[in-house]
mmCIF file of C-alpha atoms and ligand atoms in Angstrom:
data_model
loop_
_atom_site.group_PDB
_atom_site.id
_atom_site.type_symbol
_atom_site.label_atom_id
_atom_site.label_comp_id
_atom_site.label_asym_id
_atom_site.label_seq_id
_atom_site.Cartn_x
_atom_site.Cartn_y
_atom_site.Cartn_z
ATOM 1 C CA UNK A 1 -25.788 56.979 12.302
ATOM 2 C CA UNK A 2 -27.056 60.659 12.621
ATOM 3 C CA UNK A 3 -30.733 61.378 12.699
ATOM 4 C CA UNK A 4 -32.677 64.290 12.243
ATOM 5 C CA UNK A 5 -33.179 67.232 15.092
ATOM 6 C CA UNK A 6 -36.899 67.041 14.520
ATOM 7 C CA UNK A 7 -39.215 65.392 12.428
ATOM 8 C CA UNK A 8 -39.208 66.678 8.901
ATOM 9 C CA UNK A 9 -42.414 68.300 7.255
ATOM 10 C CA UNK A 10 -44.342 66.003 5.591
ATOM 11 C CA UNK A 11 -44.624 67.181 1.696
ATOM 12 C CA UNK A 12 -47.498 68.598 0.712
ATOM 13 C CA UNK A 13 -49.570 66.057 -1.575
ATOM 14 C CA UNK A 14 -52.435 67.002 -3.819
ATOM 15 C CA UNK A 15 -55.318 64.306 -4.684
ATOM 16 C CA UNK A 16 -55.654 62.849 -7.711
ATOM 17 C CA UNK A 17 -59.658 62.438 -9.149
ATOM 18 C CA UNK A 18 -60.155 58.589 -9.970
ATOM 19 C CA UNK A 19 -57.362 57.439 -7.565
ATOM 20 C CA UNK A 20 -56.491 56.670 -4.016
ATOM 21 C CA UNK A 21 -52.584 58.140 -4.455
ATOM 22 C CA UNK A 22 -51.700 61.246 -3.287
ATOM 23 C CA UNK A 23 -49.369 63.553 -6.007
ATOM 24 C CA UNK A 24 -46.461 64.861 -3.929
ATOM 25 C CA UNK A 25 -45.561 68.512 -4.600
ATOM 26 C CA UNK A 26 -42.132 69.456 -4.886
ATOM 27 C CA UNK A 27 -41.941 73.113 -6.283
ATOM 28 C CA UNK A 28 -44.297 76.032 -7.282
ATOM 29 C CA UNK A 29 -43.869 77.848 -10.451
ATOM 30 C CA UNK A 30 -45.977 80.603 -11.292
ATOM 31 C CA UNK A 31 -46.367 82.696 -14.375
ATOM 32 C CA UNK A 32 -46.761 86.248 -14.811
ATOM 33 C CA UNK A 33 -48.791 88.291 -17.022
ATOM 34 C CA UNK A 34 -50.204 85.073 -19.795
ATOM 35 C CA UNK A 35 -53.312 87.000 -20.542
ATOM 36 C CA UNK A 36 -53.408 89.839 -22.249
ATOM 37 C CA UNK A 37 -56.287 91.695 -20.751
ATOM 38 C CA UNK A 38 -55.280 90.918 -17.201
ATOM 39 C CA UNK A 39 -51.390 92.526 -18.043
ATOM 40 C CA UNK A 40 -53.908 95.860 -18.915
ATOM 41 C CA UNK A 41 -55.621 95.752 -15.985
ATOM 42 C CA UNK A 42 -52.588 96.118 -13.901
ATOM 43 C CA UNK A 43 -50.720 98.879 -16.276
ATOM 44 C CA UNK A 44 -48.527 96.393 -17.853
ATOM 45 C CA UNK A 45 -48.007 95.517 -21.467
ATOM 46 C CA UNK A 46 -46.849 91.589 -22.362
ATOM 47 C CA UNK A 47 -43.603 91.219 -23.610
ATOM 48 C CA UNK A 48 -44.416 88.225 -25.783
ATOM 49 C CA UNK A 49 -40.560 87.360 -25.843
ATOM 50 C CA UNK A 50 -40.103 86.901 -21.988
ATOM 51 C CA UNK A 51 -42.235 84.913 -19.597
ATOM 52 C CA UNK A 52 -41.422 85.659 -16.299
ATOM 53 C CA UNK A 53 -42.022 83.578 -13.364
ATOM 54 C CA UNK A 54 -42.664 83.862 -9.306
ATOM 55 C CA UNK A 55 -42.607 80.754 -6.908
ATOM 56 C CA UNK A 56 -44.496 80.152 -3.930
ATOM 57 C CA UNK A 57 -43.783 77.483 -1.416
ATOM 58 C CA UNK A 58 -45.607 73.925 -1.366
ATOM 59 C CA UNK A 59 -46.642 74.319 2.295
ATOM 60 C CA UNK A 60 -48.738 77.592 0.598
ATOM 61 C CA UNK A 61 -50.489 74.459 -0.429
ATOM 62 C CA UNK A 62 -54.633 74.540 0.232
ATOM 63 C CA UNK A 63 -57.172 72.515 -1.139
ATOM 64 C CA UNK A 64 -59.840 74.508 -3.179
ATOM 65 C CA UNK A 65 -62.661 73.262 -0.849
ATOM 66 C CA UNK A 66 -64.076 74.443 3.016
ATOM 67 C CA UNK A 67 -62.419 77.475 4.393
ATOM 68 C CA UNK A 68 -59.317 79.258 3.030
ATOM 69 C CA UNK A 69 -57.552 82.174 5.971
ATOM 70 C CA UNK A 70 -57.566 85.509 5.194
ATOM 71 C CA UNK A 71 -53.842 86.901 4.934
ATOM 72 C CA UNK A 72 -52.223 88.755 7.485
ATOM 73 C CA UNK A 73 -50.756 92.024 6.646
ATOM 74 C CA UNK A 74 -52.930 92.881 3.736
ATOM 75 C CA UNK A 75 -55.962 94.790 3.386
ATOM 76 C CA UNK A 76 -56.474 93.674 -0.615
ATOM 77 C CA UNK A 77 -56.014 90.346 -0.719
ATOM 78 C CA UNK A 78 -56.696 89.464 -4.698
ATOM 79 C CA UNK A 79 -57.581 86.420 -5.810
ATOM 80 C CA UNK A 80 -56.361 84.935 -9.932
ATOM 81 C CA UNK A 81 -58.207 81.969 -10.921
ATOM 82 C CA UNK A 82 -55.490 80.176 -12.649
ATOM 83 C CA UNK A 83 -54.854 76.717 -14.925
ATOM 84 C CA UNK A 84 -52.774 74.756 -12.458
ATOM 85 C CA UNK A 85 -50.643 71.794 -13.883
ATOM 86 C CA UNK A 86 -48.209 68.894 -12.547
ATOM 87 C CA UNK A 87 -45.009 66.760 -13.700
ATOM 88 C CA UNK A 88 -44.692 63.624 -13.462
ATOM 89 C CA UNK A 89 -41.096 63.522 -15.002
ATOM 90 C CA UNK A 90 -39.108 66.596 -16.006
ATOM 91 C CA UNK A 91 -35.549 67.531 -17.125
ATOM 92 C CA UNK A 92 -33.710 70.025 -18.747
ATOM 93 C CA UNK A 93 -34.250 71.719 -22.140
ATOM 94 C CA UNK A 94 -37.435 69.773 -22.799
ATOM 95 C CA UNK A 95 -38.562 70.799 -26.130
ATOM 96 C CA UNK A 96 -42.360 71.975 -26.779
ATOM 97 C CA UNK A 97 -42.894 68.324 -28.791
ATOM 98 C CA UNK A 98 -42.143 66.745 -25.859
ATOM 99 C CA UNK A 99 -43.195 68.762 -23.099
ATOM 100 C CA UNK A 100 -47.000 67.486 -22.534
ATOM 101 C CA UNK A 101 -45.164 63.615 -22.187
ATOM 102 C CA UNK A 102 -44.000 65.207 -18.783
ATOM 103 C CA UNK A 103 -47.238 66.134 -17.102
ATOM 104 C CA UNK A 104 -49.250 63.943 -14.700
ATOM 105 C CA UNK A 105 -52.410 66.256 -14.391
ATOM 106 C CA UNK A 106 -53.934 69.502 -14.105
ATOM 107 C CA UNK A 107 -56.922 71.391 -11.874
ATOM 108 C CA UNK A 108 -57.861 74.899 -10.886
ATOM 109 C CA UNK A 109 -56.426 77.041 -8.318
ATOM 110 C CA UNK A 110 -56.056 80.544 -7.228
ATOM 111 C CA UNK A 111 -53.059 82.189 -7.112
ATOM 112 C CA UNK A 112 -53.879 84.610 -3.786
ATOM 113 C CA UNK A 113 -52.023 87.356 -3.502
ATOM 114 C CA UNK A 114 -51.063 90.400 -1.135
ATOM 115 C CA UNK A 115 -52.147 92.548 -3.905
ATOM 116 C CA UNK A 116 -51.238 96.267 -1.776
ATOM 117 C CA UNK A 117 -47.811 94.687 -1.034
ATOM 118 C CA UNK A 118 -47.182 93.658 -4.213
ATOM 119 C CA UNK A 119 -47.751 96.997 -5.664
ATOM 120 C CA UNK A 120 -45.529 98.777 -2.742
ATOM 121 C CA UNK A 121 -42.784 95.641 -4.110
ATOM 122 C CA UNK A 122 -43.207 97.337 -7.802
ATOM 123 C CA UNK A 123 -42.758 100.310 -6.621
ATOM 124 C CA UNK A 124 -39.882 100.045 -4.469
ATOM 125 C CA UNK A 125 -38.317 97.716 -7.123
ATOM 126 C CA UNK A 126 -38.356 95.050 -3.985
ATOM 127 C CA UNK A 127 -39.138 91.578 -4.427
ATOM 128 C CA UNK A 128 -42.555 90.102 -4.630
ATOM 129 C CA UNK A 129 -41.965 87.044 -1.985
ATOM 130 C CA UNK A 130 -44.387 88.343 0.924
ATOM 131 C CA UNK A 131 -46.949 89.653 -1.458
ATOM 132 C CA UNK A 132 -46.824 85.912 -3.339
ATOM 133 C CA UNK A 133 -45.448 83.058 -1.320
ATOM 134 C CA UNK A 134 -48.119 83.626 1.814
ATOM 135 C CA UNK A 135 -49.842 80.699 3.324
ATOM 136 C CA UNK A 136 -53.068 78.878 2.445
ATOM 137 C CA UNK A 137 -52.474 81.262 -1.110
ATOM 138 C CA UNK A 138 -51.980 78.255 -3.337
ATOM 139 C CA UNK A 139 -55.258 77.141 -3.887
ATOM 140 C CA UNK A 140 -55.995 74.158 -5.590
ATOM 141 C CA UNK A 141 -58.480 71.622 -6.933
ATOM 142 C CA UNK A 142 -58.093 67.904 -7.087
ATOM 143 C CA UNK A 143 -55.852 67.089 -10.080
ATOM 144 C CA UNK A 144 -57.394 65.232 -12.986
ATOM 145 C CA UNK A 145 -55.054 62.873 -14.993
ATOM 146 C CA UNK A 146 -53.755 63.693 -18.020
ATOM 147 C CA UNK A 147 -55.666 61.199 -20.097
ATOM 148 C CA UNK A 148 -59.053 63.090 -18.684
ATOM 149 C CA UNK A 149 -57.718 66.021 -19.470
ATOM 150 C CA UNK A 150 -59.992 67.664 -22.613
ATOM 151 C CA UNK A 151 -57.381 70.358 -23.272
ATOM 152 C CA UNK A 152 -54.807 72.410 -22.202
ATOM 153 C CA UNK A 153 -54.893 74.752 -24.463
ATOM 154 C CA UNK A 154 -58.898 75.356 -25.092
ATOM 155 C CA UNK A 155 -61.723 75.524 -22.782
ATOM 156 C CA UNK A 156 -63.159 77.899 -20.177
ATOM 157 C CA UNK A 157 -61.759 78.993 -16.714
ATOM 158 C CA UNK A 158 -63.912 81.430 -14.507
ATOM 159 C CA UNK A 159 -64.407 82.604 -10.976
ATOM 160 C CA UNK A 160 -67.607 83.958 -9.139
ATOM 161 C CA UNK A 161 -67.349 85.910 -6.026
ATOM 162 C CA UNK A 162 -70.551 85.224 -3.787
ATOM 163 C CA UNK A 163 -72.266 84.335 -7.387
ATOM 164 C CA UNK A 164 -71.354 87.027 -9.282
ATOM 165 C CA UNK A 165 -68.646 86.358 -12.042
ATOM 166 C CA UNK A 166 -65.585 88.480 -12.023
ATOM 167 C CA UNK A 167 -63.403 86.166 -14.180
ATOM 168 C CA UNK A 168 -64.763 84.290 -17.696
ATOM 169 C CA UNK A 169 -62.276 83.780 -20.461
ATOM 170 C CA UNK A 170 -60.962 80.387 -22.292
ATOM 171 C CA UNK A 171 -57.486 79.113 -21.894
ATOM 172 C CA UNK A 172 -57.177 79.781 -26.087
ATOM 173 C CA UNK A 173 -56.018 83.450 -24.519
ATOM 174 C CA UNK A 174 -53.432 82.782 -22.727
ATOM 175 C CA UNK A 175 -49.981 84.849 -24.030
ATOM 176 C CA UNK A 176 -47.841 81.594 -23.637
ATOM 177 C CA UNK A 177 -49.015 78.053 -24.506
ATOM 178 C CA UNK A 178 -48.493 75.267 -21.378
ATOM 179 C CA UNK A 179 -45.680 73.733 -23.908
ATOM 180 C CA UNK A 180 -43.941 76.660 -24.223
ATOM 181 C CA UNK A 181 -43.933 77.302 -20.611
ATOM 182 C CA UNK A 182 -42.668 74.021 -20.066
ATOM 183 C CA UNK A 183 -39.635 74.248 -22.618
ATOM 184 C CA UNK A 184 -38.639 78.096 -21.438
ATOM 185 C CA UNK A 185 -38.933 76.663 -17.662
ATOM 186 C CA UNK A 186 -36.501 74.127 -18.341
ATOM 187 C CA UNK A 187 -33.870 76.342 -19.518
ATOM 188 C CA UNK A 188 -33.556 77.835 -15.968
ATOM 189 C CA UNK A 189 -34.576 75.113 -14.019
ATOM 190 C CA UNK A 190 -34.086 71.133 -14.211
ATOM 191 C CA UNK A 191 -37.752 69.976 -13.888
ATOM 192 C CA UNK A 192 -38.961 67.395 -11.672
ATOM 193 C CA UNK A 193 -41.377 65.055 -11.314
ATOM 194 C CA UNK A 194 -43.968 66.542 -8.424
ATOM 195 C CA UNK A 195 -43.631 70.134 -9.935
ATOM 196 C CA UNK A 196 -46.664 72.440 -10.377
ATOM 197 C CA UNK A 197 -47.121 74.906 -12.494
ATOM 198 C CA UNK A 198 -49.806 78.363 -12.054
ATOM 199 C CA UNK A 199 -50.269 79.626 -15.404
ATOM 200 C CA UNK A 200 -51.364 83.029 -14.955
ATOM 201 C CA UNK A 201 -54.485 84.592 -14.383
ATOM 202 C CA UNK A 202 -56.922 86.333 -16.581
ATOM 203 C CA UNK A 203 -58.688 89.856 -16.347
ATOM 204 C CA UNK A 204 -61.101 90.551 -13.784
ATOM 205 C CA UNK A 205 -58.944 90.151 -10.108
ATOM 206 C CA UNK A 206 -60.235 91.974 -7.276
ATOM 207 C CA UNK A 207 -60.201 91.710 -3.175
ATOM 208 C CA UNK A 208 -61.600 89.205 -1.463
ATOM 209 C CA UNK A 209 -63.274 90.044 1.777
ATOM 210 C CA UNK A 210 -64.205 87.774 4.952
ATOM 211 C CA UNK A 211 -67.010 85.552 4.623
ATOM 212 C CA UNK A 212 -66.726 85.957 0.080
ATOM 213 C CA UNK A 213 -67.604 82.032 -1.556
ATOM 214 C CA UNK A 214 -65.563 81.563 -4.251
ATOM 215 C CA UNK A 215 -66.564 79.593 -6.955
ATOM 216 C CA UNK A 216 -65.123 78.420 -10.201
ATOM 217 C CA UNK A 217 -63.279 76.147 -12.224
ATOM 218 C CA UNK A 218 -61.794 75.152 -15.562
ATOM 219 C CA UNK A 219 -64.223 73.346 -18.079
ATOM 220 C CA UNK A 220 -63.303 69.341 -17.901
ATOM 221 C CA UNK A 221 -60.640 69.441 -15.358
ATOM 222 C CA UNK A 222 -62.394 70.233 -11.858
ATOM 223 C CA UNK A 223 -64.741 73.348 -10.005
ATOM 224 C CA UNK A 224 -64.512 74.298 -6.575
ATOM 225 C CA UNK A 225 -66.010 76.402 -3.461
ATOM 226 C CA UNK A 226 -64.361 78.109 -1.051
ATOM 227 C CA UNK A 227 -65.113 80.064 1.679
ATOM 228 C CA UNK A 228 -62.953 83.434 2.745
ATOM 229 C CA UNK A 229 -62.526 82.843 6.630
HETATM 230 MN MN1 MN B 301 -51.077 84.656 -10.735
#
């Protein structure tokens, strides 16, 4: 019998609102450019054909409450409040029908991000890894169960930033739908249960600096406060 070298890490787990179980995370998708306004803001225009997706790591994993780090290497860290989602079952070439059958939950997060690196990664034509995957940049709430869930598709996600609000738009504006994120996904990737999904951000990003709260939340799935330490 072999055994490991070391201990393995321990998966990162999200809980669940209403429950004592913890929702393993296996993967981190993350969509690009789903709202309009935000693609504008960054000199983009949507190409309503192609999502295109980014992952970060689970052990970016950090719950949306107490004290979030401040990035190394970066002197505009960004935040994007984001829709955050979570499989329970997945597969390949789910179809939009079935596609909300396969989710467990959603919450809020932010999607932190290196935002100077990522804009030296455009352009360079480099990857966007560093300026994405960092740690403690996965932010995330709680996850409320699917059957608590009021929408997916309506309702209204903001962020303030020390009180003020620098993100306020409804989920009705995002470019592609959750279900259609779910069935391009799963062309490319076999999807599995303990999967989460960032949906994108809308307009209004901007740098965090130490010492910002954060507040915000989407309406009927879970708010939050954090601290920039
Ligand atoms: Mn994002």
């Amino acid at each position: 019998m072999t055994a490991y070298l070391f201990e393995p890490t321990a998966p990162s787990t999200i809980p669940v609102f209403g429950s004592d179980k913890l929702f393993p995370v296996n993967r981190i998708f993350c969509v690009g450019r789903n709202y309009e306004a935000h693609a504008a803001e960054m000199g983009t225009v949507i190409d309503r054909e192609a999502p295109f997706y980014f992952t970060k790591s689970p052990t970016t994993l950090i719950m949306a409450e107490g004290e979030i780090a401040y990035a190394p290497r970066t002197d505009n860290y960004h935040y994007e409040m984001e829709l955050v989602f979570a499989l329970n079952s997945g597969g390949t070439n789910i179809t939009e029908a079935d596609a909300l059958s396969h989710i467990f939950g959603a919450a809020a997060g932010i999607d932190m991000t290196r935002r100077d690196m990522q804009n030296k990664a455009k352009e360079t034509r480099r990857p966007w890894d560093t300026s994405k995957d960092v740690e403690q940049s996965a932010v995330v709430t709680p996850l409320r169960q699917m059957a608590e869930v009021p929408s997916l598709g309506t309702g209204r996600i903001h962020l303030e930033q020390n009180g003020e609000t620098k993100q306020d738009a409804d989920l009705s504006q995002m470019v592609w739908s959750v279900p259609e994120i779910i069935a391009d996904l799963s062309t490319m990737y076999t999807l599995q249960q303990g999967d989460l999904i960032y949906m994108g951000t809308p307009a209004g990003v901007g740098a965090v600096q130490r010492g910002d709260v954060l507040t915000g939340g989407v309406d009927g799935i879970a708010d939050f406060t954090v601290k920039i330490a």
